[in-house]
Tab-separated table of C-alpha atoms and ligand atoms in Angstrom:
chain	number	residue	atom	x	y	z
A	1	MET	CA	7.522	-1.330	50.656
A	2	PRO	CA	5.033	-3.594	52.473
A	3	ALA	CA	4.510	-6.876	50.654
A	4	ILE	CA	0.773	-6.275	50.317
A	5	PHE	CA	1.381	-3.108	48.252
A	6	LYS	CA	3.886	-4.923	46.075
A	7	SER	CA	1.363	-7.614	45.263
A	8	ILE	CA	-1.371	-5.042	44.540
A	9	LEU	CA	1.014	-3.211	42.187
A	10	LEU	CA	1.974	-6.488	40.564
A	11	SER	CA	-1.602	-7.559	39.983
A	12	ALA	CA	-2.494	-4.103	38.621
A	13	ALA	CA	0.396	-4.383	36.169
A	14	LEU	CA	-0.675	-7.904	35.238
A	15	TRP	CA	-4.257	-6.753	34.775
A	16	SER	CA	-3.331	-3.914	32.412
A	17	LEU	CA	-1.100	-6.290	30.481
A	18	LEU	CA	-3.924	-8.783	30.077
A	19	ALA	CA	-6.430	-6.072	29.189
A	20	ALA	CA	-4.136	-4.837	26.399
A	21	ALA	CA	-3.379	-8.330	25.165
A	22	GLN	CA	-5.920	-9.295	22.569
A	23	PRO	CA	-7.004	-10.989	20.442
A	24	TYR	CA	-6.555	-14.589	21.499
A	25	ARG	CA	-4.999	-16.481	18.605
A	26	HIS	CA	-2.703	-19.376	17.822
A	27	GLY	CA	-2.946	-20.499	21.429
A	28	GLY	CA	-1.347	-17.347	22.813
A	29	TRP	CA	-2.082	-13.766	23.801
A	30	LYS	CA	-0.716	-11.296	21.339
A	31	LYS	CA	-0.614	-7.563	21.864
A	32	VAL	CA	-1.454	-5.873	18.572
A	33	PRO	CA	-0.643	-2.155	18.569
A	34	VAL	CA	-3.090	0.456	17.259
A	35	GLY	CA	-2.026	2.870	14.491
A	36	LYS	CA	-1.438	6.522	15.401
A	37	ALA	CA	-2.480	8.119	12.098
A	38	ILE	CA	-3.415	7.218	8.511
A	39	TYR	CA	-2.118	9.039	5.408
A	40	PHE	CA	-3.160	9.327	1.787
A	41	LEU	CA	-2.712	11.775	-1.112
A	42	THR	CA	-5.341	14.175	-2.440
A	43	ASN	CA	-3.499	13.873	-5.789
A	44	ASP	CA	-5.181	17.166	-6.760
A	45	ALA	CA	-3.486	19.672	-9.108
A	46	VAL	CA	-2.153	21.266	-5.891
A	47	ASN	CA	-1.095	17.985	-4.322
A	48	ALA	CA	-1.302	17.362	-0.559
A	49	VAL	CA	-0.954	14.630	2.044
A	50	VAL	CA	-3.980	14.066	4.277
A	51	ALA	CA	-3.224	12.813	7.813
A	52	VAL	CA	-6.046	11.563	10.040
A	53	PRO	CA	-5.441	10.587	13.674
A	54	VAL	CA	-6.476	7.130	14.888
A	55	ALA	CA	-8.091	6.807	18.339
A	56	ALA	CA	-7.352	3.931	20.730
A	57	ASP	CA	-10.484	2.143	19.460
A	58	GLY	CA	-9.183	2.310	15.868
A	59	THR	CA	-11.615	5.007	14.689
A	60	LEU	CA	-10.810	8.211	12.765
A	61	SER	CA	-11.577	11.875	13.385
A	62	TYR	CA	-10.544	15.385	12.202
A	63	GLY	CA	-7.310	15.422	10.147
A	64	THR	CA	-4.766	17.757	8.545
A	65	VAL	CA	-3.912	18.574	4.930
A	66	THR	CA	-0.275	19.429	4.121
A	67	GLY	CA	0.817	20.568	0.654
A	68	THR	CA	3.584	18.548	-1.029
A	69	GLY	CA	4.707	21.519	-3.150
A	70	GLY	CA	4.060	19.386	-6.259
A	71	ALA	CA	1.180	18.591	-8.597
A	72	GLY	CA	-1.037	15.526	-8.841
A	73	SER	CA	-2.424	14.199	-12.110
A	74	SER	CA	-4.791	11.574	-13.481
A	75	SER	CA	-4.248	8.757	-15.914
A	76	ILE	CA	-6.567	8.441	-18.901
A	77	SER	CA	-9.151	5.679	-19.005
A	78	GLY	CA	-8.636	3.548	-22.112
A	79	SER	CA	-12.378	2.926	-22.399
A	80	THR	CA	-13.661	6.511	-22.086
A	81	MET	CA	-10.462	8.460	-22.985
A	82	MET	CA	-11.345	10.732	-20.027
A	83	PRO	CA	-9.290	11.312	-16.852
A	84	SER	CA	-9.833	8.227	-14.724
A	85	ALA	CA	-11.058	8.329	-11.112
A	86	PRO	CA	-11.259	6.686	-8.705
A	87	ASP	CA	-7.768	5.191	-9.098
A	88	ALA	CA	-6.286	8.198	-10.850
A	89	LEU	CA	-2.746	6.801	-10.488
A	90	LEU	CA	-3.411	3.104	-11.324
A	91	SER	CA	-1.161	2.162	-8.416
A	92	GLN	CA	-0.623	0.967	-4.865
A	93	ASN	CA	1.866	2.859	-2.614
A	94	ALA	CA	1.471	6.396	-4.009
A	95	LEU	CA	3.013	7.345	-0.691
A	96	THR	CA	5.068	5.403	1.838
A	97	ILE	CA	6.597	5.654	5.311
A	98	ALA	CA	10.070	4.666	6.579
A	99	GLY	CA	10.735	5.509	10.220
A	100	GLN	CA	9.554	9.077	10.850
A	101	ASN	CA	9.826	9.926	7.135
A	102	LEU	CA	6.986	10.080	4.633
A	103	PHE	CA	7.495	10.051	0.841
A	104	ALA	CA	4.853	11.040	-1.721
A	105	VAL	CA	4.806	11.097	-5.530
A	106	ASN	CA	3.698	14.138	-7.508
A	107	SER	CA	2.533	12.547	-10.765
A	108	GLY	CA	1.853	15.888	-12.487
A	109	SER	CA	5.196	17.574	-11.697
A	110	ASN	CA	7.454	14.480	-11.892
A	111	THR	CA	8.798	15.020	-8.388
A	112	LEU	CA	9.094	13.176	-5.078
A	113	THR	CA	8.360	14.954	-1.787
A	114	MET	CA	9.856	13.958	1.568
A	115	MET	CA	8.150	15.020	4.814
A	116	SER	CA	8.933	14.293	8.452
A	117	ILE	CA	6.263	12.994	10.828
A	118	CYS	CA	6.123	14.732	14.219
A	119	GLU	CA	6.663	12.220	17.031
A	120	SER	CA	4.238	13.812	19.492
A	121	ASP	CA	1.516	14.508	16.892
A	122	PRO	CA	1.812	12.362	13.748
A	123	THR	CA	-0.725	14.533	11.888
A	124	VAL	CA	1.839	17.355	11.895
A	125	LEU	CA	3.952	16.935	8.758
A	126	THR	CA	6.968	19.093	7.893
A	127	LEU	CA	8.266	19.436	4.347
A	128	VAL	CA	11.889	18.209	4.172
A	129	GLY	CA	12.518	18.462	0.440
A	130	THR	CA	11.465	17.723	-3.132
A	131	VAL	CA	13.535	16.197	-5.956
A	132	SER	CA	12.951	15.792	-9.685
A	133	ILE	CA	12.408	12.300	-11.070
A	134	PRO	CA	14.000	11.264	-14.398
A	135	GLY	CA	10.753	9.418	-15.291
A	136	GLU	CA	7.302	10.787	-16.109
A	137	PHE	CA	4.027	10.216	-14.209
A	138	PRO	CA	5.540	8.746	-11.005
A	139	ASN	CA	2.774	6.704	-9.344
A	140	THR	CA	4.375	4.469	-6.698
A	141	VAL	CA	7.185	4.758	-4.134
A	142	ALA	CA	9.058	2.397	-1.781
A	143	ALA	CA	11.471	3.367	0.999
A	144	SER	CA	14.003	1.241	2.881
A	145	ALA	CA	14.996	2.521	6.325
A	146	LYS	CA	17.746	-0.121	6.480
A	147	ASN	CA	19.389	1.129	3.256
A	148	ASN	CA	18.330	4.807	3.459
A	149	LEU	CA	17.100	4.304	-0.090
A	150	VAL	CA	13.866	5.527	-1.686
A	151	CYS	CA	12.808	4.263	-5.137
A	152	VAL	CA	10.046	5.570	-7.394
A	153	GLY	CA	8.146	3.837	-10.190
A	154	SER	CA	7.068	6.022	-13.127
A	155	THR	CA	4.575	4.951	-15.780
A	156	GLY	CA	4.310	7.776	-18.336
A	157	ALA	CA	6.220	8.247	-21.619
A	158	LYS	CA	9.404	7.753	-19.580
A	159	ALA	CA	8.617	4.691	-17.451
A	160	GLY	CA	10.844	2.809	-15.021
A	161	ILE	CA	12.561	2.926	-11.660
A	162	SER	CA	14.850	5.584	-10.182
A	163	CYS	CA	16.165	6.012	-6.653
A	164	ALA	CA	17.607	8.540	-4.207
A	165	THR	CA	19.225	8.212	-0.810
A	166	PHE	CA	17.697	9.939	2.214
A	167	SER	CA	18.421	10.749	5.806
A	168	SER	CA	16.322	12.541	8.401
A	169	THR	CA	19.080	15.148	8.781
A	170	ALA	CA	20.255	15.664	5.161
A	171	GLY	CA	16.929	14.995	3.428
A	172	LEU	CA	16.881	13.629	-0.132
A	173	SER	CA	19.792	13.273	-2.563
A	174	GLU	CA	19.276	13.829	-6.286
A	175	MET	CA	17.591	10.896	-8.037
A	176	ASP	CA	19.944	8.559	-9.911
A	177	PHE	CA	19.048	7.365	-13.428
A	178	LEU	CA	15.956	5.768	-14.972
A	179	ARG	CA	16.016	1.968	-15.251
A	180	PRO	CA	13.498	1.821	-18.102
A	181	PHE	CA	10.377	-0.290	-18.555
A	182	ASP	CA	9.561	-0.319	-22.253
A	183	LEU	CA	5.805	0.260	-22.049
A	184	GLY	CA	5.388	2.633	-24.996
A	185	GLN	CA	3.103	4.759	-22.788
A	186	SER	CA	2.114	8.429	-23.037
A	187	THR	CA	2.118	11.104	-20.298
A	188	PRO	CA	-0.362	10.851	-18.682
A	189	PRO	CA	-0.600	7.117	-19.386
A	190	ILE	CA	-3.646	5.427	-20.896
A	191	GLY	CA	-4.714	2.624	-18.602
A	192	PRO	CA	-5.420	0.752	-16.561
A	193	THR	CA	-3.480	-1.995	-18.403
A	194	ASN	CA	0.168	-1.734	-19.562
A	195	THR	CA	1.258	0.416	-16.597
A	196	VAL	CA	3.437	0.135	-13.488
A	197	SER	CA	1.368	-1.008	-10.470
A	198	GLN	CA	3.486	-1.002	-7.332
A	199	THR	CA	7.107	-0.877	-6.234
A	200	PHE	CA	8.045	-2.321	-2.806
A	201	PHE	CA	10.984	-3.807	-0.914
A	202	SER	CA	11.266	-7.451	0.110
A	203	GLU	CA	10.892	-8.160	3.836
A	204	ASP	CA	14.683	-8.079	4.408
A	205	GLU	CA	14.957	-4.977	2.170
A	206	SER	CA	17.594	-6.640	-0.054
A	207	LEU	CA	15.407	-6.595	-3.204
A	208	LEU	CA	13.146	-4.036	-4.863
A	209	LEU	CA	10.102	-5.689	-6.433
A	210	THR	CA	7.806	-3.998	-8.943
A	211	THR	CA	4.587	-5.294	-10.470
A	212	VAL	CA	3.838	-4.203	-14.044
A	213	LYS	CA	0.439	-4.838	-15.633
A	214	GLY	CA	0.227	-6.553	-18.975
A	215	ASP	CA	-2.436	-5.864	-21.564
A	216	PRO	CA	-4.298	-9.062	-22.435
A	217	THR	CA	-6.156	-7.354	-25.304
A	218	ALA	CA	-2.817	-6.445	-26.935
A	219	ASN	CA	-1.232	-9.831	-26.135
A	220	LYS	CA	1.220	-8.014	-23.846
A	221	THR	CA	2.507	-9.901	-20.821
A	222	GLY	CA	2.794	-8.250	-17.418
A	223	PHE	CA	5.728	-9.062	-15.166
A	224	LEU	CA	7.341	-8.901	-11.762
A	225	SER	CA	10.637	-6.977	-11.859
A	226	VAL	CA	13.273	-7.697	-9.195
A	227	PHE	CA	16.295	-5.418	-8.652
A	228	PRO	CA	18.892	-6.331	-6.017
A	229	VAL	CA	20.023	-3.622	-3.606
A	230	ASN	CA	23.792	-3.013	-3.423
A	231	PRO	CA	24.186	-2.592	0.324
A	232	ARG	CA	25.920	0.345	1.969
A	233	CYS	CA	29.688	-0.246	2.209
A	234	GLY	CA	32.819	1.608	3.329
A	235	CYS	CA	32.967	3.404	-0.013
A	236	GLY	CA	29.457	4.765	-0.114
A	237	PRO	CA	25.722	4.553	0.457
A	238	ALA	CA	23.414	1.733	-0.649
A	239	SER	CA	22.163	1.856	-4.227
A	240	LEU	CA	19.856	-0.087	-6.517
A	241	SER	CA	21.467	-2.268	-9.192
A	242	ALA	CA	21.115	-1.139	-12.774
A	243	LYS	CA	19.659	-4.410	-14.038
A	244	ASP	CA	16.578	-6.354	-12.998
A	245	THR	CA	15.262	-9.866	-13.527
A	246	ARG	CA	11.733	-10.169	-14.881
A	247	SER	CA	9.321	-13.041	-14.765
A	248	SER	CA	5.722	-13.580	-15.799
A	249	PRO	CA	4.305	-16.356	-13.636
A	250	PRO	CA	1.934	-18.552	-15.696
A	251	GLY	CA	-1.707	-17.643	-15.246
A	252	THR	CA	-1.042	-14.014	-14.274
A	253	ALA	CA	-1.795	-11.081	-16.563
A	254	VAL	CA	-2.492	-7.819	-14.747
A	255	LEU	CA	-0.401	-7.981	-11.549
A	256	PHE	CA	-1.273	-5.136	-9.191
A	257	GLY	CA	-1.095	-4.553	-5.396
A	258	SER	CA	1.282	-6.767	-3.436
A	259	GLU	CA	2.823	-7.412	-0.068
A	260	PRO	CA	5.614	-9.780	0.982
A	261	ILE	CA	4.199	-12.554	3.194
A	262	PRO	CA	6.045	-12.303	6.537
A	263	GLY	CA	8.697	-14.887	7.327
A	264	GLY	CA	9.469	-16.343	3.910
A	265	SER	CA	10.137	-15.772	0.236
A	266	THR	CA	6.509	-15.662	-0.875
A	267	VAL	CA	4.518	-12.639	-1.977
A	268	PHE	CA	0.760	-12.081	-2.012
A	269	VAL	CA	-0.235	-10.329	-5.266
A	270	VAL	CA	-3.625	-9.421	-6.689
A	271	ASP	CA	-4.308	-9.693	-10.396
A	272	ALA	CA	-6.962	-7.319	-11.722
A	273	SER	CA	-8.020	-9.813	-14.372
A	274	PHE	CA	-9.243	-12.514	-11.938
A	275	GLY	CA	-8.379	-12.219	-8.200
A	276	ALA	CA	-5.127	-13.056	-6.412
A	277	VAL	CA	-2.063	-15.293	-6.386
A	278	VAL	CA	0.641	-16.385	-3.977
A	279	LEU	CA	4.029	-16.211	-5.709
A	280	SER	CA	7.293	-17.753	-4.599
A	281	LEU	CA	10.482	-15.832	-5.302
A	282	ASP	CA	13.601	-17.900	-6.032
A	283	GLU	CA	16.514	-16.273	-4.212
A	284	GLU	CA	19.048	-17.485	-6.795
A	285	THR	CA	17.289	-16.709	-10.065
A	286	ARG	CA	15.118	-13.885	-8.659
A	287	LYS	CA	12.220	-15.252	-10.712
A	288	ALA	CA	8.719	-15.715	-9.380
A	289	SER	CA	6.723	-18.904	-9.719
A	290	LEU	CA	3.070	-19.566	-9.023
A	291	VAL	CA	2.239	-21.229	-5.684
A	292	ALA	CA	-1.525	-20.779	-5.802
A	293	LYS	CA	-4.144	-18.928	-7.799
A	294	GLN	CA	-7.641	-17.915	-6.708
A	295	VAL	CA	-10.418	-16.496	-8.840
A	296	ILE	CA	-12.869	-14.123	-7.116
A	297	GLY	CA	-16.104	-15.049	-8.851
A	298	ASP	CA	-17.942	-11.728	-8.817
A	299	GLN	CA	-14.862	-9.502	-9.233
A	300	GLN	CA	-14.389	-6.714	-11.786
A	301	ALA	CA	-10.837	-5.530	-11.034
A	302	THR	CA	-9.150	-6.740	-7.841
A	303	CYS	CA	-6.308	-4.228	-7.509
A	304	TRP	CA	-5.207	-3.579	-3.895
A	305	ALA	CA	-3.968	-5.851	-1.141
A	306	THR	CA	-2.848	-5.649	2.477
A	307	ILE	CA	-1.789	-8.298	4.995
A	308	SER	CA	-3.263	-8.058	8.496
A	309	PRO	CA	-0.933	-8.988	11.388
A	310	ALA	CA	-4.027	-9.625	13.525
A	311	THR	CA	-5.496	-12.297	11.241
A	312	ASP	CA	-2.479	-13.546	9.234
A	313	SER	CA	-4.582	-13.149	6.111
A	314	ALA	CA	-4.811	-10.744	3.182
A	315	PHE	CA	-7.616	-8.281	2.450
A	316	VAL	CA	-8.235	-7.139	-1.133
A	317	THR	CA	-10.399	-4.493	-2.801
A	318	ASP	CA	-12.024	-3.787	-6.161
A	319	PRO	CA	-13.086	-0.273	-7.275
A	320	LEU	CA	-16.143	-1.675	-9.048
A	321	VAL	CA	-17.438	-4.202	-6.502
A	322	ASN	CA	-18.549	-2.996	-3.082
A	323	HIS	CA	-16.848	-5.666	-0.984
A	324	ILE	CA	-13.605	-6.360	0.870
A	325	VAL	CA	-12.440	-9.950	0.434
A	326	GLU	CA	-10.262	-11.802	2.952
A	327	MET	CA	-7.900	-14.443	1.514
A	328	SER	CA	-5.482	-17.058	2.829
A	329	LEU	CA	-1.722	-16.364	2.768
A	330	SER	CA	-0.927	-20.004	2.021
A	331	ASP	CA	-3.155	-20.688	-0.988
A	332	ALA	CA	-5.129	-17.457	-1.597
A	333	LYS	CA	-8.418	-19.268	-0.828
A	334	ILE	CA	-11.302	-16.931	0.008
A	335	ILE	CA	-11.893	-16.811	3.785
A	336	SER	CA	-14.680	-14.239	3.852
A	337	ALA	CA	-16.191	-11.326	1.955
A	338	VAL	CA	-17.518	-8.246	3.723
A	339	ASN	CA	-20.447	-6.690	1.859
A	340	THR	CA	-19.795	-2.924	2.182
A	341	THR	CA	-22.790	-1.729	0.147
A	342	THR	CA	-24.411	0.037	3.083
A	343	ALA	CA	-21.114	1.416	4.491
A	344	ASN	CA	-19.589	2.843	1.294
A	345	ALA	CA	-21.327	5.402	-0.936
A	346	GLY	CA	-18.892	4.647	-3.772
A	347	THR	CA	-18.890	1.602	-6.047
A	348	GLY	CA	-15.942	-0.068	-4.247
A	349	PHE	CA	-12.529	0.674	-2.725
A	350	ILE	CA	-9.017	1.422	-3.905
A	351	ASP	CA	-5.987	1.502	-1.546
A	352	LEU	CA	-6.231	-0.129	1.880
A	353	LYS	CA	-3.872	-0.812	4.781
A	354	ALA	CA	-4.029	-3.144	7.755
A	355	ALA	CA	-2.756	-1.852	11.110
A	356	GLY	CA	-3.141	-3.642	14.423
A	357	ASN	CA	-6.703	-4.932	14.792
A	358	PHE	CA	-8.053	-2.636	12.055
A	359	ILE	CA	-8.112	-2.084	8.307
A	360	TYR	CA	-8.432	1.319	6.613
A	361	ALA	CA	-9.888	1.308	3.075
A	362	LEU	CA	-10.142	4.360	0.787
A	363	SER	CA	-13.157	4.976	-1.437
A	364	PRO	CA	-12.568	8.230	-3.366
A	365	GLY	CA	-16.125	8.309	-4.798
A	366	ASN	CA	-16.895	9.666	-8.254
A	367	GLY	CA	-17.074	13.402	-7.626
A	368	SER	CA	-20.746	13.382	-6.628
A	369	THR	CA	-20.579	10.633	-3.995
A	370	GLU	CA	-18.432	11.602	-0.986
A	371	ALA	CA	-14.867	10.302	-0.664
A	372	GLU	CA	-14.657	8.095	2.447
A	373	VAL	CA	-12.402	5.862	4.503
A	374	VAL	CA	-14.130	2.752	5.855
A	375	VAL	CA	-12.672	1.153	8.998
A	376	LEU	CA	-12.915	-2.614	9.569
A	377	ASP	CA	-12.386	-4.327	12.944
A	378	VAL	CA	-10.614	-7.693	12.504
A	379	SER	CA	-9.734	-8.236	16.166
A	380	ARG	CA	-11.634	-11.514	16.431
A	381	GLY	CA	-9.421	-13.215	13.875
A	382	GLN	CA	-10.023	-14.718	10.455
A	383	GLY	CA	-13.545	-14.389	9.126
A	384	SER	CA	-14.509	-11.791	11.735
A	385	ALA	CA	-14.046	-8.545	9.777
A	386	LYS	CA	-16.825	-6.026	10.338
A	387	VAL	CA	-17.301	-2.359	9.482
A	388	ILE	CA	-17.051	-0.055	12.523
A	389	GLN	CA	-16.880	3.374	10.856
A	390	THR	CA	-17.395	5.291	7.632
A	391	PHE	CA	-15.314	8.472	7.815
A	392	GLY	CA	-16.422	11.106	5.259
A	393	LEU	CA	-13.726	13.245	3.634
A	394	ASN	CA	-15.745	16.235	2.355
A	395	ALA	CA	-14.699	18.280	5.407
A	396	LEU	CA	-11.050	17.772	4.463
A	397	GLY	CA	-11.708	18.765	0.838
A	398	VAL	CA	-10.746	15.327	-0.511
A	399	GLY	CA	-12.224	14.265	-3.854
A	400	LYS	CA	-12.234	11.492	-6.412
A	401	THR	CA	-8.531	11.696	-7.318
A	402	ALA	CA	-7.372	10.641	-3.808
A	403	GLN	CA	-4.898	7.761	-3.762
A	404	GLY	CA	-2.635	5.741	-1.454
A	405	MET	CA	-3.009	4.542	2.142
A	406	GLN	CA	-0.397	4.182	4.881
A	407	VAL	CA	-0.533	3.932	8.669
A	408	PHE	CA	2.045	5.258	11.149
A	409	MET	CA	2.362	2.837	14.067
B	1	LIG	C1	-0.093	-13.722	-28.766
B	1	LIG	O1	1.243	-14.151	-28.542
B	1	LIG	C2	1.416	-15.536	-28.687
B	1	LIG	C3	2.852	-15.878	-28.258
B	1	LIG	O2	3.755	-14.947	-28.747
B	1	LIG	C4	1.099	-15.933	-30.137
B	1	LIG	O3	1.242	-17.316	-30.273
B	1	LIG	C5	-0.325	-15.513	-30.463
B	1	LIG	O4	-0.605	-15.757	-31.816
B	1	LIG	C6	-0.542	-14.033	-30.174
B	1	LIG	N1	-1.957	-13.688	-30.325
B	1	LIG	C7	-2.364	-12.574	-30.903
B	1	LIG	C8	-3.856	-12.364	-30.953
B	1	LIG	O5	-1.604	-11.743	-31.407
B	2	LIG	C1	-24.814	-6.707	-0.366
B	2	LIG	O1	-25.806	-6.052	0.383
B	2	LIG	C2	-26.779	-5.391	-0.420
B	2	LIG	C3	-27.666	-4.551	0.508
B	2	LIG	O2	-28.056	-5.284	1.623
B	2	LIG	C4	-27.548	-6.426	-1.234
B	2	LIG	O3	-28.495	-5.785	-2.039
B	2	LIG	C5	-26.535	-7.188	-2.085
B	2	LIG	O4	-27.211	-8.236	-2.788
B	2	LIG	C6	-25.426	-7.795	-1.256
B	2	LIG	N1	-24.419	-8.335	-2.146
B	2	LIG	C7	-23.958	-9.573	-2.022
B	2	LIG	C8	-22.923	-9.990	-3.015
B	2	LIG	O5	-24.343	-10.333	-1.149
B	3	LIG	C1	-21.719	8.803	-9.012
B	3	LIG	O1	-22.340	7.680	-8.430
B	3	LIG	C2	-23.689	7.902	-8.068
B	3	LIG	C3	-24.168	6.682	-7.296
B	3	LIG	O2	-23.822	5.491	-7.948
B	3	LIG	C4	-24.499	8.165	-9.334
B	3	LIG	O3	-25.847	8.400	-8.991
B	3	LIG	C5	-23.923	9.382	-10.039
B	3	LIG	O4	-24.567	9.575	-11.273
B	3	LIG	C6	-22.431	9.210	-10.293
B	3	LIG	N1	-21.877	10.473	-10.762
B	3	LIG	C7	-20.992	10.546	-11.727
B	3	LIG	C8	-20.484	11.906	-12.027
B	3	LIG	O5	-20.583	9.552	-12.319
C-alpha cells in the first residue's frame, strides 16, 4: 500500500479515536461508553420488565414490555395505611443485570424471574425461568457473574436473604434457605421504615451487603448486613454463608440505596432521614464505620444513589423533592443540585442509574401525573449535570408502581 494511503488511514483512525474520547478529565482522555438499553419493572399485578433503547446521544425512545410471569405488589404507607406509590417496593435494585442475564423480583407472588438479554437487540428479553422464594415480599436482588449466584432480599412477614445459582444454559436453581431479618413485618410490609432497602455485592463480589432501615420513631436501629460468599470449589458451586455480621454506624438511621465506591473498601450510602454517608467496611470484622456524613438541607427522604464513572461522584434522589443532588465520593459533600421542577411532572425521583456520560432517573408519578424517565448529561464532569430529555411512559402503559433502574452497557 502506498505510504500516503497508510498515513491517511492512520489519521482517520486517530481522528475517530479522538472524536469518541471524551470528556477530558483528570488530565487524560477517557472513552466513556454509552448504554444500550435501560430496564425497570412495572411492578403491576401482572408484572413486567420495561426495556427502552438508548441512542448514541444518550436519549431514549420506544421500548418493549415483557411479562415476568409473576405478580407485583405495593407496600403500605405507615402514614396513610394505603398502598404506597411512588416507591411501592421501598427498595433499590428491584431488578439487576449480570452479563446477558436479567433478574427481577415479583413481590406479589414471592418469586424471582430470570430473563436473557438479546445481544443484537437488548430490548428483546426472553424468559429463562422463575423460582419460588422462601421469603415474602421480595423487593431487591443482587447477582454475581463471578460466582453465578443471585441473592434476593425479602421484607414481608418472612424477611431475609435467600440465594440461587444460575447459568445462562441451565437457568436458575431452586432457592436455598431464608437467612432471617427479624423485622416483625407484615405482608405486604408497612413502611417505609423497618424494611429491607437494598442487597448488593461488594466490588470484588466476595461479600453480599444489605441495607436495612431502622425506625427512629420506634427506637429501632437500622443496620448494614454483610454475608461472605463461599467461593466455588472442586466440590460444588459458590454459595452464601449462613451467618452475617451486622453493624449500625453511628449517626445513621434509615440506610437505603448504596453503591460500592470503585477501588477500595468504602461504600456510598444514602440515609432517608438526613442525606448520605460514606462508610468504610473493615475486611476483618466486616463491620462498617462512618467516614463522612452529609445532611441535605431541604431533603425529605433521600433514598436512591448511583455513582457516575464520568464524574467520579454520586447522584442521589428524593421522591418528595424535585431535585437530583451530586455528592463527593470522598466526604459526601454536596457538589451540585439540579432543580428538576420543570423537567419532572412528579414530586421527585426514585431509582436512578448512571451509565457512561448519562444518568437515567425514574419518576413514577402519582397515577394522575405521567410516569417519566429524566435523562441527565454529565459529560462535562462534576457540577455539569443538565437535563437533556424527559421520556414519558404513558405509551408503554407504565404507572405509579414502577420501580428499579438498570442499564445494559
Ligand atoms: C431507646 O433506646 C435507648 C438505648 O436502648 C434507650 O436508652 C432509650 O431510653 C430508648 N428510648 C425510647 C423512647 O424508648
Ligand atoms: C426550582 O425551580 C422552580 C421553577 O423555576 C422554582 O420555583 C424553585 O424555587 C426552584 N427550587 C430551588 C430549590 O431552587
Ligand atoms: C398528583 O399530583 C398532581 C400534581 O402535583 C396533583 O395535582 C394531583 O392531585 C395528584 N393526584 C393524586 C391522585 O394524588
